[in-house]
Coordinates of N, CA and C in Angstrom, one line a residue:
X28 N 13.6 35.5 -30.9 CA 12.2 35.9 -30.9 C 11.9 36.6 -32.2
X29 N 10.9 37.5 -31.9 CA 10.7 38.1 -33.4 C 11.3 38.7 -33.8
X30 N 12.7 39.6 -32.6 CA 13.3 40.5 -33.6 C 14.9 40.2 -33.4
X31 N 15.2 39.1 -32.9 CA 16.5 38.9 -32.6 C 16.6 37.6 -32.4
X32 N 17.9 37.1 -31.8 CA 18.9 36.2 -31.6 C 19.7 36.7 -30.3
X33 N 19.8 35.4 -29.5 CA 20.6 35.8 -28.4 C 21.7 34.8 -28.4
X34 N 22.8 35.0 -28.2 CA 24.2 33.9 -27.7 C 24.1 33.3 -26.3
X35 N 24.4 32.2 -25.8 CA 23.8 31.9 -24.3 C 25.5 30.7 -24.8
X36 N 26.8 30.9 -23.9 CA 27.6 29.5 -23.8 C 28.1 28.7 -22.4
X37 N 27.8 28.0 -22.5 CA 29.0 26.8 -21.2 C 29.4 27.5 -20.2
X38 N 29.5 27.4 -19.5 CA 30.4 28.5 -18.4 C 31.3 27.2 -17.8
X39 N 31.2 26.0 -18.3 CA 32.0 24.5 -18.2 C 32.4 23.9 -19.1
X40 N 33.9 24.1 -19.3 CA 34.1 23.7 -21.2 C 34.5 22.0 -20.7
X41 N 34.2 20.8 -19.5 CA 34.4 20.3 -19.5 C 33.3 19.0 -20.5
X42 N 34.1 18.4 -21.4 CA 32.8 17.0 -22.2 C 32.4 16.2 -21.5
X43 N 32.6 15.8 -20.2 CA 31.6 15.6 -19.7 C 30.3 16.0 -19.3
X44 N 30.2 17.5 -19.1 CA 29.1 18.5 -18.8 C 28.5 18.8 -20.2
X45 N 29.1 18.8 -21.2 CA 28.2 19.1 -22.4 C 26.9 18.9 -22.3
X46 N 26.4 20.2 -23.1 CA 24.7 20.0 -23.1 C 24.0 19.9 -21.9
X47 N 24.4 20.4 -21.3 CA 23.7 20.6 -19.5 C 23.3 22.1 -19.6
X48 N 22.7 22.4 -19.9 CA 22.1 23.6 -19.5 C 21.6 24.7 -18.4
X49 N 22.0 24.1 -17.9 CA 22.1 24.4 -16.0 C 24.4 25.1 -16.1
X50 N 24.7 24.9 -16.9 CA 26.4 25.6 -16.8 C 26.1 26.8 -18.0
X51 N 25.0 27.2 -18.4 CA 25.0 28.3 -19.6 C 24.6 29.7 -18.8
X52 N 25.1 30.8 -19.5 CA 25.0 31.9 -19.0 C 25.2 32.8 -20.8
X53 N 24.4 34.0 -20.5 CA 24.2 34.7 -21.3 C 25.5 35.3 -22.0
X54 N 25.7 35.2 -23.2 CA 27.4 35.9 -23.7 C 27.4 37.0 -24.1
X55 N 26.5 38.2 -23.6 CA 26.4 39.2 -24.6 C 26.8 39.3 -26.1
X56 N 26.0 38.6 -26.4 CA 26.2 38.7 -27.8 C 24.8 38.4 -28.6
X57 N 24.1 39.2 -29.3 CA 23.3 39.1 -30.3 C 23.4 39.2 -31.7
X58 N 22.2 39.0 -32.1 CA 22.0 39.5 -33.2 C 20.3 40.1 -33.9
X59 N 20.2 41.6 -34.1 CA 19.2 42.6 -34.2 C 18.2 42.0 -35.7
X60 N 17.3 41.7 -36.1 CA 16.9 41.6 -37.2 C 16.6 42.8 -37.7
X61 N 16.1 43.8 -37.1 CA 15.7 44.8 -37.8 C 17.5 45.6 -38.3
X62 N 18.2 45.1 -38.0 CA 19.4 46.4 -38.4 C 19.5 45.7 -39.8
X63 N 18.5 44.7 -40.3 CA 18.8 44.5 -41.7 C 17.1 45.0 -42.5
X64 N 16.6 46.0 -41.4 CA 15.0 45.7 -42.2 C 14.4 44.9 -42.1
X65 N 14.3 43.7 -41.4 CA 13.5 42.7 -41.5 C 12.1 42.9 -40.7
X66 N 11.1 43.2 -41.3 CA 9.7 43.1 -41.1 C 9.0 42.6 -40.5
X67 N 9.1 41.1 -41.0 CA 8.2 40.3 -40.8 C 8.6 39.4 -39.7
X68 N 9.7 39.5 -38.8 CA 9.6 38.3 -38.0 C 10.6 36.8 -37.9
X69 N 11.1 36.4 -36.7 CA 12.0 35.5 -37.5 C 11.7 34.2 -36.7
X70 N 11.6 33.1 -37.5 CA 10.9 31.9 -36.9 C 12.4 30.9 -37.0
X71 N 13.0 30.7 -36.0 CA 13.7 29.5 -35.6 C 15.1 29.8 -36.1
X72 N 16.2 29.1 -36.0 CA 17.4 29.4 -36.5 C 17.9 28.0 -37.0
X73 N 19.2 28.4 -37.4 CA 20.1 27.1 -37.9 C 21.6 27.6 -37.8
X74 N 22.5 26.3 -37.2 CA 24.1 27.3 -37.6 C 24.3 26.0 -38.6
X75 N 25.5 26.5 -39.2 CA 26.0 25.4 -39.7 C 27.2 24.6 -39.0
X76 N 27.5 23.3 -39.9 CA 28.6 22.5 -38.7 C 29.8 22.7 -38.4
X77 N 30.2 23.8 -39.2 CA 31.5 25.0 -38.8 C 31.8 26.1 -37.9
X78 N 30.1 26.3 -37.3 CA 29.6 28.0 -36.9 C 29.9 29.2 -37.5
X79 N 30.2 29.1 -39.1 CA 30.4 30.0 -39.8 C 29.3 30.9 -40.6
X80 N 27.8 30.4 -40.5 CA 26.7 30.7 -40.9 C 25.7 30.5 -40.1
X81 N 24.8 31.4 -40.0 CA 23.5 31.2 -39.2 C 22.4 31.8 -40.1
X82 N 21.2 30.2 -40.2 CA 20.2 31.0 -40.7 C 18.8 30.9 -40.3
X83 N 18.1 31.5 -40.8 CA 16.8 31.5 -40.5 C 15.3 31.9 -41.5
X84 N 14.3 31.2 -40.5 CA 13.1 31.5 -41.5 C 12.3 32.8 -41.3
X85 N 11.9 33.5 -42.2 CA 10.8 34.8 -41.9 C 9.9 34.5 -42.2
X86 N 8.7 35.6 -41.4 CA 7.3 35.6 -42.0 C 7.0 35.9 -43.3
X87 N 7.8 36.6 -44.4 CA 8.1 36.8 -45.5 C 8.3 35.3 -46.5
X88 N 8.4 34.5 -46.0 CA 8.8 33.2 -46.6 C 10.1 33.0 -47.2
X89 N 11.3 33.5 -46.6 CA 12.6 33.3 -46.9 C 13.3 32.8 -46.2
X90 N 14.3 32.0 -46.6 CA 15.3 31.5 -45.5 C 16.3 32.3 -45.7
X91 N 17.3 32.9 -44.4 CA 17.8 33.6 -44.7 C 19.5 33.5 -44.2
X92 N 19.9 33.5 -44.5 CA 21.8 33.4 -44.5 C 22.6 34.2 -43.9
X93 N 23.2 34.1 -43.0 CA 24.7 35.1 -42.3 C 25.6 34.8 -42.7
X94 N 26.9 35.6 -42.3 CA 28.1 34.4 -42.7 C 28.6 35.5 -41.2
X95 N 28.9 34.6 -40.4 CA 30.1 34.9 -39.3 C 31.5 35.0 -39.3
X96 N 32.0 36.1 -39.2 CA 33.1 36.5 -39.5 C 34.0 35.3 -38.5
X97 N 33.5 35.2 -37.4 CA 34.0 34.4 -36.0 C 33.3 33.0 -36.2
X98 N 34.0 32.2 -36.1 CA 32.6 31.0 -35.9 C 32.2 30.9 -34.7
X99 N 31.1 30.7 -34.6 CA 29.8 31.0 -33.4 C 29.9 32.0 -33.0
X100 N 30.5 33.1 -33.1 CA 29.7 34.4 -32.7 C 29.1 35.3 -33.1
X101 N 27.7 34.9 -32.6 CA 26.8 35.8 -33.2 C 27.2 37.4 -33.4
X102 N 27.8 37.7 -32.7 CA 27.6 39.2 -32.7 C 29.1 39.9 -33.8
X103 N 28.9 38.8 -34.4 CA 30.0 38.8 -35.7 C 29.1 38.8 -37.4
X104 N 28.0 38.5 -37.2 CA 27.2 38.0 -38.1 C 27.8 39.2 -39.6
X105 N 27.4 39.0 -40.8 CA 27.5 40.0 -41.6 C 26.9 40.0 -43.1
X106 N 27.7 39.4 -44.1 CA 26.9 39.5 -45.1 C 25.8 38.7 -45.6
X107 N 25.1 39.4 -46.2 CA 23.5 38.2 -45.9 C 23.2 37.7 -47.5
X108 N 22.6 36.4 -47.9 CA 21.9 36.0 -48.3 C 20.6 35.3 -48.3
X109 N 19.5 35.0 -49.3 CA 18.2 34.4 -49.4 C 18.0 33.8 -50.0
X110 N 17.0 32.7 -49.9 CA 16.2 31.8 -51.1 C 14.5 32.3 -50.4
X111 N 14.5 32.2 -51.7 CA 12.6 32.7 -51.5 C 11.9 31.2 -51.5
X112 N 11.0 30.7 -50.6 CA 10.6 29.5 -50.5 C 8.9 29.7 -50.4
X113 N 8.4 30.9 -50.9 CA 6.9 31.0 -50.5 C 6.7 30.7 -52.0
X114 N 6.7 30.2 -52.5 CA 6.2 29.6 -53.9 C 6.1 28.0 -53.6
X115 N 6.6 27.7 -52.0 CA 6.3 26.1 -51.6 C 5.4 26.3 -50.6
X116 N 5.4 27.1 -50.1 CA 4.9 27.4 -48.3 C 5.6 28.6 -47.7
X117 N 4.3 30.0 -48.0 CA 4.5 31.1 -47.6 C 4.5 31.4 -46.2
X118 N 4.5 30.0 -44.9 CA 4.8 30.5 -44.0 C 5.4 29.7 -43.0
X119 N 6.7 29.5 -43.6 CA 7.3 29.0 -43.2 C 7.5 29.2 -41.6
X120 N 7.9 27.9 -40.8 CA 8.1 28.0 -39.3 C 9.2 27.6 -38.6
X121 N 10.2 26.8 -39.6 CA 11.7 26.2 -39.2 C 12.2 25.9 -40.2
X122 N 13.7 25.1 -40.1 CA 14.1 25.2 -41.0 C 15.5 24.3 -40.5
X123 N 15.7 23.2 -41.3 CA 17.1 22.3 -40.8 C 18.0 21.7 -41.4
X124 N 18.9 21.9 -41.4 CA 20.1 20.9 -42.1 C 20.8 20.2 -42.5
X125 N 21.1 19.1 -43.7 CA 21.4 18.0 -43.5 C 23.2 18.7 -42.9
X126 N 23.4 17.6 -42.0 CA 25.1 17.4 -41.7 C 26.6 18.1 -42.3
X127 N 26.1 17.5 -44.0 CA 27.4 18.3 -44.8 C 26.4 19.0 -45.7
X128 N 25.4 20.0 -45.1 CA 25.3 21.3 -46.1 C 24.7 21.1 -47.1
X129 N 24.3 20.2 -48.1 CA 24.2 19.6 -49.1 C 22.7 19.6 -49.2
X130 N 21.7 20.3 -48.0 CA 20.3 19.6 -48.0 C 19.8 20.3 -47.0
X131 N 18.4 21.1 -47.4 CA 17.9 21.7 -46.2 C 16.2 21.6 -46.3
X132 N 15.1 21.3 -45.1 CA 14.3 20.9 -45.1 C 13.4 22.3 -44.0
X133 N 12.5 22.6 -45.3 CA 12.1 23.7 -44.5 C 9.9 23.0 -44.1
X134 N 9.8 23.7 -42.6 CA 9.1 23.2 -42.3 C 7.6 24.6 -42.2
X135 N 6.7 24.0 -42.8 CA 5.6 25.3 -43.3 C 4.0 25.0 -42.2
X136 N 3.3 26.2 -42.2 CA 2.6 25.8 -41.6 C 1.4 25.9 -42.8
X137 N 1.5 26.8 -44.0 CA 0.5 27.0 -44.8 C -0.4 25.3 -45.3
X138 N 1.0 25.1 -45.6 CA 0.5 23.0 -45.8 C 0.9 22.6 -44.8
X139 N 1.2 22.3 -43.9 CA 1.6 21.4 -43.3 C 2.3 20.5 -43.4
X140 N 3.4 20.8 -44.0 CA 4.3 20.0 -44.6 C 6.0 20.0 -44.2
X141 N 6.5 19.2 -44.1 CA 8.0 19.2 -44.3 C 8.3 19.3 -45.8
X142 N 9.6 20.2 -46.6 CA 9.5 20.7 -48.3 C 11.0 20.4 -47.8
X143 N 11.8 20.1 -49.1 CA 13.2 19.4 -49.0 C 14.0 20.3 -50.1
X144 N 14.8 20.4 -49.7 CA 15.5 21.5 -50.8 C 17.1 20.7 -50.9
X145 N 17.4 21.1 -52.3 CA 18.6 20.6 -52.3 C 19.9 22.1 -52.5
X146 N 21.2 21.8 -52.6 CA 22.1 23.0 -52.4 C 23.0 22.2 -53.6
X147 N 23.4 22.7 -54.4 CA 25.0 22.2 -55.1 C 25.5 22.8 -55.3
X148 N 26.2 23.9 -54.0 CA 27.2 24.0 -53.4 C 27.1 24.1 -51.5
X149 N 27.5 23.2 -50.8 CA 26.7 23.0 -49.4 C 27.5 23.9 -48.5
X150 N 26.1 24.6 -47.8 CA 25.8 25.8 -47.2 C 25.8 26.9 -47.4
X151 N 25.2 26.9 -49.2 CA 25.3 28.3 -49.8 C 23.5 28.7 -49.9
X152 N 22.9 29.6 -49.9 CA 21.5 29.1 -49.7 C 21.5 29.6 -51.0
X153 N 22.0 30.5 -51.7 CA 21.8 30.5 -53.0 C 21.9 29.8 -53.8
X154 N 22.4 28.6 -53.6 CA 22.1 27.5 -54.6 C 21.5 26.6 -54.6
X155 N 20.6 27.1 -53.7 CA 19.2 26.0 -53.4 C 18.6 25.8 -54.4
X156 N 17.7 24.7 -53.9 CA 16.8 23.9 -55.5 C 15.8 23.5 -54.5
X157 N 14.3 23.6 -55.0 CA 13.2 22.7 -55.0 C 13.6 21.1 -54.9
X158 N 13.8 20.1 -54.6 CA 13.8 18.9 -54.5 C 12.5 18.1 -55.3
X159 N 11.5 18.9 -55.2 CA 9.9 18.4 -55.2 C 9.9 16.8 -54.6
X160 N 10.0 17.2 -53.2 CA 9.6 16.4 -52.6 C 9.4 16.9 -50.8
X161 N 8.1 16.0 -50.7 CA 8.0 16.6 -49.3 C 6.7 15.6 -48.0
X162 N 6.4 16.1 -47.5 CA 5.9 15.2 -46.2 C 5.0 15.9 -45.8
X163 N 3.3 15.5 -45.5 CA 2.5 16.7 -45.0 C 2.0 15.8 -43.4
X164 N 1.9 16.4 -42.6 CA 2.3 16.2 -41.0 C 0.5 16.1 -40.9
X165 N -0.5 16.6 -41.4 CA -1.8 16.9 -41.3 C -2.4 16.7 -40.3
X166 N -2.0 14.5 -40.6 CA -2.7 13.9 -40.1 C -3.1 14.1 -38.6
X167 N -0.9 14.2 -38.4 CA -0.7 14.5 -36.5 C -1.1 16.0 -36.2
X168 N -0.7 17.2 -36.7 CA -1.4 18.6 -36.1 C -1.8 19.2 -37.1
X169 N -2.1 20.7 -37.0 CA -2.2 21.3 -37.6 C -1.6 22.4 -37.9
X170 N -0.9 22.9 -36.9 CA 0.0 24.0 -36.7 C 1.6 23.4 -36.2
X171 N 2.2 22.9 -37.0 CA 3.6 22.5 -36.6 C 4.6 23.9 -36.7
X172 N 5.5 23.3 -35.3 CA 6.3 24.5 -34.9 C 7.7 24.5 -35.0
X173 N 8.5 23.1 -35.4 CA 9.5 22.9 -35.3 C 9.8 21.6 -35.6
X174 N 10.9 21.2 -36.7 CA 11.6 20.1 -37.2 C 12.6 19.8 -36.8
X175 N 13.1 18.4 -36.4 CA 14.3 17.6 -36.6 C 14.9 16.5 -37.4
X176 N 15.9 15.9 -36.9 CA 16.3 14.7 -38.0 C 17.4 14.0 -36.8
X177 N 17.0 12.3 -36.8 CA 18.0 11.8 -36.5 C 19.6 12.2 -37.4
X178 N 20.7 11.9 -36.9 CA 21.8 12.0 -37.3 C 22.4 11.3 -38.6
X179 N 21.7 10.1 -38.5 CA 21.7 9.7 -40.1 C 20.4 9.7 -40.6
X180 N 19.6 10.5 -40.6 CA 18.5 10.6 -41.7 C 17.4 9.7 -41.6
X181 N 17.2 8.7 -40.8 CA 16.4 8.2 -40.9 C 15.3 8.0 -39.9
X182 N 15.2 9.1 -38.9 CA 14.0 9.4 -38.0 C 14.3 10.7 -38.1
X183 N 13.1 11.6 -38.5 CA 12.3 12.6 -38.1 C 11.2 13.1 -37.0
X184 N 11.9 14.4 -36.5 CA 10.6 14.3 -35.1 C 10.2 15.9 -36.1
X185 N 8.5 16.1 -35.4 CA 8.2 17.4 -35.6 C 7.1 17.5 -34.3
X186 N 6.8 19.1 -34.1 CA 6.2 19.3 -33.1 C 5.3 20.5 -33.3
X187 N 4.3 20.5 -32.2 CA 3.4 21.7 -32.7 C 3.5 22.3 -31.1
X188 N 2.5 22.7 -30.6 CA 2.8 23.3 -29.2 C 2.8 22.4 -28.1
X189 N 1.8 21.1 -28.2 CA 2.4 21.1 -27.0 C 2.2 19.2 -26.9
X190 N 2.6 18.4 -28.4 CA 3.0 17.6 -28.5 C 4.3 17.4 -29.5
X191 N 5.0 16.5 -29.7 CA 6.0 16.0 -30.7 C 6.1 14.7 -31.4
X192 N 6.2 14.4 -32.6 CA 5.9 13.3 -33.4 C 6.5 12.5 -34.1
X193 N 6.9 11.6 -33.9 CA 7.7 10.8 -34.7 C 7.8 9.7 -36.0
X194 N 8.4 9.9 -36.8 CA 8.5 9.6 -38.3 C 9.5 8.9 -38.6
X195 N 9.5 7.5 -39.7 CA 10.3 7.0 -40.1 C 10.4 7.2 -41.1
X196 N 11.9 7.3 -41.9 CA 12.6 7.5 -43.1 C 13.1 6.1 -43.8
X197 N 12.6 5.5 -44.8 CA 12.7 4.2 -45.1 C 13.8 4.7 -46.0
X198 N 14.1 5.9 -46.3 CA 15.3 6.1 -47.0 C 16.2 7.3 -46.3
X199 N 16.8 7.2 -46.0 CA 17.7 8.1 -45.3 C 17.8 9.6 -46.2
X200 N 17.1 10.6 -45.2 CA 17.4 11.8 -45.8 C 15.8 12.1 -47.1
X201 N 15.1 11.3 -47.2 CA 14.5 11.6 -48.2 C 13.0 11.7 -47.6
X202 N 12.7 12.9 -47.3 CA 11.7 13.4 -46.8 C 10.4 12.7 -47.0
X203 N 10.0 12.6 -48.6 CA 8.8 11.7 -49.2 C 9.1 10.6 -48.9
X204 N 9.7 9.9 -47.9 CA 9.7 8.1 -47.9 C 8.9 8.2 -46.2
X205 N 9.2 9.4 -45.7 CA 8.9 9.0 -44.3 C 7.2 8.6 -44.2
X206 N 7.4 8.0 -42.9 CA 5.6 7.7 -42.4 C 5.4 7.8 -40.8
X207 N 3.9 7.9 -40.5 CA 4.0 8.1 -39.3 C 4.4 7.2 -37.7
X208 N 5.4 6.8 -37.5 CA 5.9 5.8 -36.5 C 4.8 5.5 -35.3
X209 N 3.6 6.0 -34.9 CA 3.3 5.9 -34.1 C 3.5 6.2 -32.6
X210 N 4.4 7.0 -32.8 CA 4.7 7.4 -31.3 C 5.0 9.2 -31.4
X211 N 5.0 9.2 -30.1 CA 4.9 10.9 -29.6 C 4.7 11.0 -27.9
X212 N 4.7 12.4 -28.0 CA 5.1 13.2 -26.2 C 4.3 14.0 -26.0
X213 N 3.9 14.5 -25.3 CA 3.1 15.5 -24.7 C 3.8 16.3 -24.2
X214 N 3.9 17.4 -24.5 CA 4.6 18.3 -23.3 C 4.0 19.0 -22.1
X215 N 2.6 19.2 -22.4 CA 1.8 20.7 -21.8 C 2.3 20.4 -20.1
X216 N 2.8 19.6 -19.9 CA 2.8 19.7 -18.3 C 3.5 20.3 -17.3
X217 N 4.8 20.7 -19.1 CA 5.7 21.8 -18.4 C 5.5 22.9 -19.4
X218 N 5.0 22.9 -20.0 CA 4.3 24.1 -20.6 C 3.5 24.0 -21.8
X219 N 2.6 24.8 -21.9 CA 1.4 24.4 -22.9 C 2.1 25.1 -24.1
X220 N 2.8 25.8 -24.3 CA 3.3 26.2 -25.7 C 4.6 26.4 -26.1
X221 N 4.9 25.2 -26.6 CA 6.6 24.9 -26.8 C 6.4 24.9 -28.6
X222 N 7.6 25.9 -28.6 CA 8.2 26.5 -30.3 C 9.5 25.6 -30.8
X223 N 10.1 25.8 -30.2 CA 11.7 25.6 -30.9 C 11.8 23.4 -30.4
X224 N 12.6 23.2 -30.6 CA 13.6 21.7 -30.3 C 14.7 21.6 -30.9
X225 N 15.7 21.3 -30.4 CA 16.4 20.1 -30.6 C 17.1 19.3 -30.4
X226 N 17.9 18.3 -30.7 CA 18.2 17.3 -30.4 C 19.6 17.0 -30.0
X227 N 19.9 16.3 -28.6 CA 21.5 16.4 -28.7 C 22.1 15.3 -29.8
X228 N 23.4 15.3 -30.9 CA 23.6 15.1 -31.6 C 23.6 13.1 -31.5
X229 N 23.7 13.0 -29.9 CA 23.8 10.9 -30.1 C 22.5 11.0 -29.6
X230 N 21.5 11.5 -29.8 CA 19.7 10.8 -29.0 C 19.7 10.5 -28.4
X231 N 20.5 11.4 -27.2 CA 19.9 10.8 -26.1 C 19.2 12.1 -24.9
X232 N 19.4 13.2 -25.7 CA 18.4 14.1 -25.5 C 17.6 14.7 -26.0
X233 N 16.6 15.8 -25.5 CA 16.0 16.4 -26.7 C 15.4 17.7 -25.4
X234 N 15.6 19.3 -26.4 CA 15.4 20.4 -26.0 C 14.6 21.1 -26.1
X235 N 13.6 21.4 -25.7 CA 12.5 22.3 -25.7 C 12.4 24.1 -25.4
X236 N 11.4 24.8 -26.1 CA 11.7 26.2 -25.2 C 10.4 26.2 -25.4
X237 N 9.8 26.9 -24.6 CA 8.7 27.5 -24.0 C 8.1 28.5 -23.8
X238 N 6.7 29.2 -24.7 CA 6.7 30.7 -24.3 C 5.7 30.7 -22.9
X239 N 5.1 29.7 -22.6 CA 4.1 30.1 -21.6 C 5.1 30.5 -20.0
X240 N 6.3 30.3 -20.0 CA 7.2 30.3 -18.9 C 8.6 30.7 -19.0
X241 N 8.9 31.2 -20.7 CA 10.2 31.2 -21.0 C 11.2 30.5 -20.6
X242 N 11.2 28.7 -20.6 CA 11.8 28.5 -20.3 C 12.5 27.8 -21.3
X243 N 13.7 26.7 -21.1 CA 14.1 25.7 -22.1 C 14.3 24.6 -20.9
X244 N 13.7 23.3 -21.7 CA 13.6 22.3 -20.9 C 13.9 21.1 -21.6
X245 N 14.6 20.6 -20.8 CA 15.6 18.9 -21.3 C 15.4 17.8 -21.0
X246 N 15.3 16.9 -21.9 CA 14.2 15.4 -21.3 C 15.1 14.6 -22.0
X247 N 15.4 13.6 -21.4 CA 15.8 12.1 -21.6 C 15.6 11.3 -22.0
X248 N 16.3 10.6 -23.5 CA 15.6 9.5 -23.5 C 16.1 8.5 -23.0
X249 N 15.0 7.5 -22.7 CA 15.5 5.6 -22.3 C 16.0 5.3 -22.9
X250 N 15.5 5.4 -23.9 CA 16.2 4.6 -25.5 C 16.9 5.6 -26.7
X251 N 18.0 5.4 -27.0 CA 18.3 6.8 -28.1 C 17.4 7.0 -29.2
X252 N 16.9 7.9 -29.4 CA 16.3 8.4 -30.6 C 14.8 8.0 -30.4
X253 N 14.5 6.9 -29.7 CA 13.0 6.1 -29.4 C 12.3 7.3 -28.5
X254 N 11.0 8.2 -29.4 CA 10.7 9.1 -28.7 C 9.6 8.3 -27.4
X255 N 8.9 6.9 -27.8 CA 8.1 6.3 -26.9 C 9.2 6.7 -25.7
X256 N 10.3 6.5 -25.3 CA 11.1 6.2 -24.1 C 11.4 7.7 -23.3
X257 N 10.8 8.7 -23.5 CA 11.3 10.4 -23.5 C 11.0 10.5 -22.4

């Protein structure tokens, strides 16, 4: 939320049950934004594919970096770094990353845009780079809340409160190639204002949270990755 991070794990480490969310239970374990000063607010998270870093976007327009002493435990979190991104979009709303680190796409509501950044050295946010390249969502909302990416780069979903939208990547990973695919979901019927998503890593899920109910809620698809089939 705005001032924190909670840990929630498995209480069934069986792979078959993965990603069921009906076996999660709360781990006592957080993490406080204000024990770092943070002011403004923190919009969405990221770990990386190690669980050795967790980051996030502020109302400030920064993405901002942990490094976990423990991997995945939050309440290990410690030394911090930033890349300032409000010279692309001062209000930023999420934030995601490519696979090996190498590439992160931050999602703004000032334009309406997906902005692509590059890293050379991956998963350091200090050595982020402008890409100048990016994707403006306009057309479909006006207030987008959250970004994804198929696994290989070549479908994008984004979402505002209480639809989600889908985009083709005619080049894998390259933000400015995408277009609008024509398809999308509704959500409002289990709640009218959904923030966060994501996606389980083979498409064949996709996770929602909700402020009108606090909930998080998990939908199916027919087809992997084919949001028409949700």
């Amino acid at each position: 939320n705005n001032s924190g991070t909670w840990q929630y794990n498995s209480q069934n480490t069986s792979t078959t049950t993965g990603y069921d969310f009906s076996t999660f239970a709360y781990a006592n374990s957080s993490f406080d934004a204000s024990s770092i000063g943070l002011s403004g607010g923190l919009n969405d998270i990221a770990i990386s594919s190690d669980g050795t870093k967790i980051y996030y976007v502020d109302n400030n327009g920064r993405v901002r970096q942990h490094t976990l002493s423990t991997a995945y435990d939050l309440s290990t979190a410690g030394s911090l770094a930033s890349y300032a991104t409000d010279s692309i979009d001062n209000d930023p709303r999420d934030v995601v990353f490519k696979p090996d680190g190498t590439s992160f796409w931050l999602l703004g509501d000032q334009f309406n845009q997906v902005a692509q950044f590059n890293m050379s050295t991956a998963w350091d946010i200090t050595t982020a780079s402008y890409a100048s390249k990016y994707y403006q969502v306009s057309s479909q909302m006006s207030a987008p809340m959250s970004v994804q990416f198929k696994s290989d780069g070549t479908i994008m979903y984004v979402k505002e409160n209480t639809n989600i939208f889908q985009y083709t990547l005619s080049t894998a990973w390259d933000v400015s190639t995408a277009s609008y695919a024509n398809k999308s979901f509704n959500n409002q019927s289990q709640d009218n204002s959904m923030l966060g998503m994501f996606l389980k890593p083979d498409g064949t899920k996709m996770y929602t949270v909700g402020t009108q109910y606090k909930k998080i809620y998990v939908y199916n698809f027919g087809t992997a990755w084919d949001l028409s089939t949700l």
